[in-house]
PDB file of C-alpha atoms in Angstrom:
ATOM      1  CA  MET A  15     -18.177 -11.857   4.928  1.00 33.00           C
ATOM      2  CA  HIS A  16     -15.786 -11.708   2.017  1.00 36.00           C
ATOM      3  CA  PRO A  17     -16.803 -13.515  -1.216  1.00 36.00           C
ATOM      4  CA  ASP A  18     -14.118 -16.152  -0.684  1.00 37.00           C
ATOM      5  CA  GLY A  19     -15.703 -17.083   2.653  1.00 37.00           C
ATOM      6  CA  GLY A  20     -13.061 -15.288   4.726  1.00 39.00           C
ATOM      7  CA  SER A  21     -13.311 -12.178   6.814  1.00 40.00           C
ATOM      8  CA  GLY A  22     -11.957  -9.876   4.104  1.00 44.00           C
ATOM      9  CA  HIS A  23      -9.015  -8.636   6.148  1.00 43.00           C
ATOM     10  CA  ASP A  24      -6.122 -11.032   5.906  1.00 43.00           C
ATOM     11  CA  SER A  25      -3.131  -8.803   6.607  1.00 44.00           C
ATOM     12  CA  HIS A  26      -1.111 -10.669   3.995  1.00 41.00           C
ATOM     13  CA  VAL A  27      -3.431  -9.940   1.069  1.00 48.00           C
ATOM     14  CA  ALA A  28      -1.681  -7.927  -1.625  1.00 58.00           C
ATOM     15  CA  VAL A  29      -3.603  -6.103  -4.318  1.00 74.00           C
ATOM     16  CA  ASN A  30      -2.236  -4.278  -7.297  1.00 86.00           C
ATOM     17  CA  ASP A  31      -2.401  -0.504  -7.322  1.00 86.00           C
ATOM     18  CA  LEU A  32      -5.382   0.969  -9.090  1.00 88.00           C
ATOM     19  CA  ASP A  33      -4.129   3.781 -11.284  1.00 85.00           C
ATOM     20  CA  TRP A  34      -7.126   5.324 -12.979  1.00 73.00           C
ATOM     21  CA  ALA A  35      -5.000   7.597 -15.146  1.00 64.00           C
ATOM     22  CA  THR A  36      -7.659  10.145 -16.056  1.00 82.00           C
ATOM     23  CA  THR A  37     -11.375  10.384 -16.533  1.00 89.00           C
ATOM     24  CA  PRO A  38     -13.402  13.387 -17.650  1.00 91.00           C
ATOM     25  CA  ALA A  39     -14.364  15.568 -14.694  1.00 94.00           C
ATOM     26  CA  ARG A  40     -18.081  15.208 -15.367  1.00 93.00           C
ATOM     27  CA  ALA A  41     -20.876  13.949 -13.140  1.00 93.00           C
ATOM     28  CA  GLU A  42     -21.646  11.076 -15.511  1.00 94.00           C
ATOM     29  CA  SER A  43     -18.102   9.715 -14.997  1.00 94.00           C
ATOM     30  CA  LEU A  44     -18.556   9.260 -11.241  1.00 95.00           C
ATOM     31  CA  PRO A  45     -20.733   6.097 -11.072  1.00 96.00           C
ATOM     32  CA  GLY A  46     -18.226   4.076 -13.104  1.00 94.00           C
ATOM     33  CA  LEU A  47     -15.347   5.431 -11.050  1.00 95.00           C
ATOM     34  CA  ARG A  48     -17.138   4.476  -7.806  1.00 95.00           C
ATOM     35  CA  ARG A  49     -17.773   0.933  -9.076  1.00 95.00           C
ATOM     36  CA  VAL A  50     -14.157   0.356 -10.094  1.00 94.00           C
ATOM     37  CA  VAL A  51     -12.738   1.721  -6.836  1.00 96.00           C
ATOM     38  CA  ALA A  52     -15.301  -0.151  -4.712  1.00 96.00           C
ATOM     39  CA  ASP A  53     -14.409  -3.425  -6.441  1.00 95.00           C
ATOM     40  CA  TRP A  54     -10.704  -2.731  -5.894  1.00 95.00           C
ATOM     41  CA  ALA A  55     -11.231  -1.787  -2.219  1.00 96.00           C
ATOM     42  CA  ARG A  56     -13.139  -5.017  -1.519  1.00 96.00           C
ATOM     43  CA  HIS A  57      -9.944  -6.898  -2.380  1.00 94.00           C
ATOM     44  CA  THR A  58      -7.857  -5.013   0.169  1.00 93.00           C
ATOM     45  CA  SER A  59      -7.643  -5.864   3.858  1.00 92.00           C
ATOM     46  CA  LEU A  60     -10.082  -3.122   4.875  1.00 95.00           C
ATOM     47  CA  ASP A  61     -13.276  -4.146   6.628  1.00 96.00           C
ATOM     48  CA  ALA A  62     -16.677  -3.561   5.021  1.00 97.00           C
ATOM     49  CA  THR A  63     -17.336  -0.297   6.866  1.00 98.00           C
ATOM     50  CA  GLN A  64     -13.960   1.094   5.812  1.00 98.00           C
ATOM     51  CA  VAL A  65     -14.649   0.119   2.196  1.00 98.00           C
ATOM     52  CA  ASP A  66     -17.944   2.037   2.353  1.00 98.00           C
ATOM     53  CA  ASP A  67     -16.149   5.014   3.932  1.00 98.00           C
ATOM     54  CA  LEU A  68     -13.465   4.907   1.246  1.00 98.00           C
ATOM     55  CA  VAL A  69     -16.002   4.853  -1.591  1.00 98.00           C
ATOM     56  CA  LEU A  70     -18.029   7.720  -0.095  1.00 98.00           C
ATOM     57  CA  SER A  71     -14.850   9.754   0.473  1.00 98.00           C
ATOM     58  CA  LEU A  72     -13.698   9.106  -3.085  1.00 97.00           C
ATOM     59  CA  ASP A  73     -17.094  10.177  -4.382  1.00 96.00           C
ATOM     60  CA  GLU A  74     -16.992  13.421  -2.367  1.00 97.00           C
ATOM     61  CA  ALA A  75     -13.451  14.254  -3.527  1.00 97.00           C
ATOM     62  CA  ALA A  76     -14.278  13.470  -7.167  1.00 96.00           C
ATOM     63  CA  ALA A  77     -17.536  15.445  -6.975  1.00 94.00           C
ATOM     64  CA  ASN A  78     -15.529  18.420  -5.714  1.00 93.00           C
ATOM     65  CA  VAL A  79     -13.344  18.158  -8.817  1.00 94.00           C
ATOM     66  CA  VAL A  80     -16.435  18.076 -11.034  1.00 92.00           C
ATOM     67  CA  GLU A  81     -18.033  21.001  -9.223  1.00 89.00           C
ATOM     68  CA  HIS A  82     -15.076  23.238  -8.457  1.00 89.00           C
ATOM     69  CA  ALA A  83     -11.844  22.462 -10.346  1.00 91.00           C
ATOM     70  CA  TYR A  84     -12.688  23.567 -13.867  1.00 89.00           C
ATOM     71  CA  SER A  85     -14.793  26.168 -15.568  1.00 80.00           C
ATOM     72  CA  ARG A  86     -17.948  24.764 -17.139  1.00 73.00           C
ATOM     73  CA  ARG A  87     -16.832  25.854 -20.615  1.00 71.00           C
ATOM     74  CA  ARG A  88     -13.406  24.224 -20.630  1.00 76.00           C
ATOM     75  CA  GLY A  89     -13.876  21.137 -18.479  1.00 82.00           C
ATOM     76  CA  GLY A  90     -10.982  18.939 -17.426  1.00 93.00           C
ATOM     77  CA  VAL A  91      -9.965  15.587 -16.007  1.00 93.00           C
ATOM     78  CA  LEU A  92      -9.451  13.928 -12.665  1.00 95.00           C
ATOM     79  CA  ALA A  93      -7.036  11.152 -11.799  1.00 95.00           C
ATOM     80  CA  VAL A  94      -7.311   8.490  -9.094  1.00 96.00           C
ATOM     81  CA  LEU A  95      -4.559   6.372  -7.592  1.00 95.00           C
ATOM     82  CA  ALA A  96      -5.475   3.723  -5.009  1.00 95.00           C
ATOM     83  CA  ARG A  97      -2.841   1.573  -3.370  1.00 94.00           C
ATOM     84  CA  SER A  98      -2.094  -0.638  -0.394  1.00 92.00           C
ATOM     85  CA  LEU A  99       0.842   0.462   1.760  1.00 90.00           C
ATOM     86  CA  ASP A 100       2.896  -1.504   4.290  1.00 83.00           C
ATOM     87  CA  GLY A 101       4.333  -0.447   7.621  1.00 69.00           C
ATOM     88  CA  PRO A 102       1.807   0.246   9.064  1.00 70.00           C
ATOM     89  CA  ALA A 103      -0.642  -1.458   6.751  1.00 93.00           C
ATOM     90  CA  ARG A 104      -2.776   1.219   5.157  1.00 95.00           C
ATOM     91  CA  VAL A 105      -4.842   1.874   2.077  1.00 96.00           C
ATOM     92  CA  GLU A 106      -4.391   5.205   0.317  1.00 97.00           C
ATOM     93  CA  VAL A 107      -6.571   6.874  -2.300  1.00 97.00           C
ATOM     94  CA  THR A 108      -5.455  10.032  -4.091  1.00 97.00           C
ATOM     95  CA  VAL A 109      -7.712  12.222  -6.245  1.00 97.00           C
ATOM     96  CA  THR A 110      -5.913  14.788  -8.389  1.00 96.00           C
ATOM     97  CA  ASP A 111      -7.077  17.557 -10.698  1.00 96.00           C
ATOM     98  CA  HIS A 112      -5.229  20.174 -12.741  1.00 94.00           C
ATOM     99  CA  GLY A 113      -7.741  22.981 -12.407  1.00 92.00           C
ATOM    100  CA  ARG A 114      -8.311  26.004 -10.229  1.00 86.00           C
ATOM    101  CA  TRP A 115     -11.046  26.302  -7.629  1.00 76.00           C
ATOM    102  CA  GLN A 116     -14.298  27.618  -9.125  1.00 68.00           C
ATOM    103  CA  PRO A 117     -17.124  28.715  -6.804  1.00 64.00           C
ATOM    104  CA  ALA A 118     -20.297  26.649  -6.981  1.00 63.00           C
ATOM    105  CA  PRO A 119     -23.117  28.351  -8.863  1.00 61.00           C
ATOM    106  CA  ASN A 120     -26.045  29.516  -6.728  1.00 62.00           C
ATOM    107  CA  ASP A 121     -24.825  28.151  -3.407  1.00 56.00           C
ATOM    108  CA  SER A 122     -27.949  27.766  -1.304  1.00 53.00           C
ATOM    109  CA  GLY A 123     -25.987  27.344   1.915  1.00 55.00           C
ATOM    110  CA  SER A 124     -26.761  23.605   2.020  1.00 53.00           C
ATOM    111  CA  ARG A 125     -23.479  22.708   0.335  1.00 59.00           C
ATOM    112  CA  GLY A 126     -19.887  22.560   1.460  1.00 69.00           C
ATOM    113  CA  TRP A 127     -19.996  19.494   3.702  1.00 81.00           C
ATOM    114  CA  GLY A 128     -17.806  17.233   1.529  1.00 88.00           C
ATOM    115  CA  ILE A 129     -14.349  17.998   2.930  1.00 91.00           C
ATOM    116  CA  GLY A 130     -15.593  17.719   6.520  1.00 93.00           C
ATOM    117  CA  LEU A 131     -17.218  14.393   5.694  1.00 96.00           C
ATOM    118  CA  ILE A 132     -14.013  13.099   4.110  1.00 97.00           C
ATOM    119  CA  ARG A 133     -12.045  14.146   7.210  1.00 97.00           C
ATOM    120  CA  ARG A 134     -14.484  12.207   9.436  1.00 97.00           C
ATOM    121  CA  LEU A 135     -14.467   9.055   7.290  1.00 98.00           C
ATOM    122  CA  ALA A 136     -10.740   8.675   6.553  1.00 98.00           C
ATOM    123  CA  ASP A 137      -8.058   8.072   9.173  1.00 97.00           C
ATOM    124  CA  ASP A 138      -5.855  10.746   7.620  1.00 97.00           C
ATOM    125  CA  VAL A 139      -6.512  13.386   4.958  1.00 97.00           C
ATOM    126  CA  GLU A 140      -4.051  15.686   3.225  1.00 97.00           C
ATOM    127  CA  ILE A 141      -5.242  18.357   0.789  1.00 95.00           C
ATOM    128  CA  ARG A 142      -2.744  20.346  -1.253  1.00 95.00           C
ATOM    129  CA  SER A 143      -3.858  23.074  -3.641  1.00 91.00           C
ATOM    130  CA  SER A 144      -1.788  25.198  -5.986  1.00 91.00           C
ATOM    131  CA  ASP A 145      -2.147  27.052  -9.263  1.00 88.00           C
ATOM    132  CA  PHE A 146      -1.551  23.673 -10.920  1.00 91.00           C
ATOM    133  CA  GLY A 147      -4.424  21.800  -9.276  1.00 94.00           C
ATOM    134  CA  THR A 148      -5.445  20.027  -6.109  1.00 95.00           C
ATOM    135  CA  ILE A 149      -4.395  16.704  -4.611  1.00 96.00           C
ATOM    136  CA  VAL A 150      -6.600  15.016  -2.010  1.00 97.00           C
ATOM    137  CA  ARG A 151      -4.831  12.090  -0.308  1.00 98.00           C
ATOM    138  CA  MET A 152      -6.944   9.916   2.013  1.00 98.00           C
ATOM    139  CA  THR A 153      -5.699   6.940   4.037  1.00 98.00           C
ATOM    140  CA  TRP A 154      -7.296   4.190   6.100  1.00 98.00           C
ATOM    141  CA  THR A 155      -5.431   1.914   8.516  1.00 96.00           C
ATOM    142  CA  VAL A 156      -6.047  -1.795   8.022  1.00 94.00           C
ATOM    143  CA  PRO A 157      -7.666  -3.334  11.121  1.00 91.00           C
ATOM    144  CA  ALA A 158      -5.494  -5.658  13.197  1.00 84.00           C
ATOM    145  CA  CYS A 159      -6.492  -9.299  12.752  1.00 66.00           C
TER     146      CYS A 159
END
């Protein structure tokens, strides 16, 4: 149940976009990012399971930036944009970096599940990579009331 006593998915609820301009691409930045996005997502028309899926997908995409986008010596930033879209009603989260893919150190073979997990949790996923960075766009369709 939503904190206001409702179901949490009134199709007429409008929330402002969440534009987290940039945050350092470091592991210690991720908990705060998750909290802010989770709080924002709870105010959308997504159901509780979709909110959980969104937060986990965001965390995986952001962790990939931390792990792979920048060299350890130079570091970098990641940006998050979360917004509600109409027609059809959807929620979209975009994670952007300006780095280049770096292989994970000492890959034990137990890694590399993040993108597959994101693709299973989101209704639609688009990943675009170039020499200027990577954009991961994830969308969820708002349940019909």
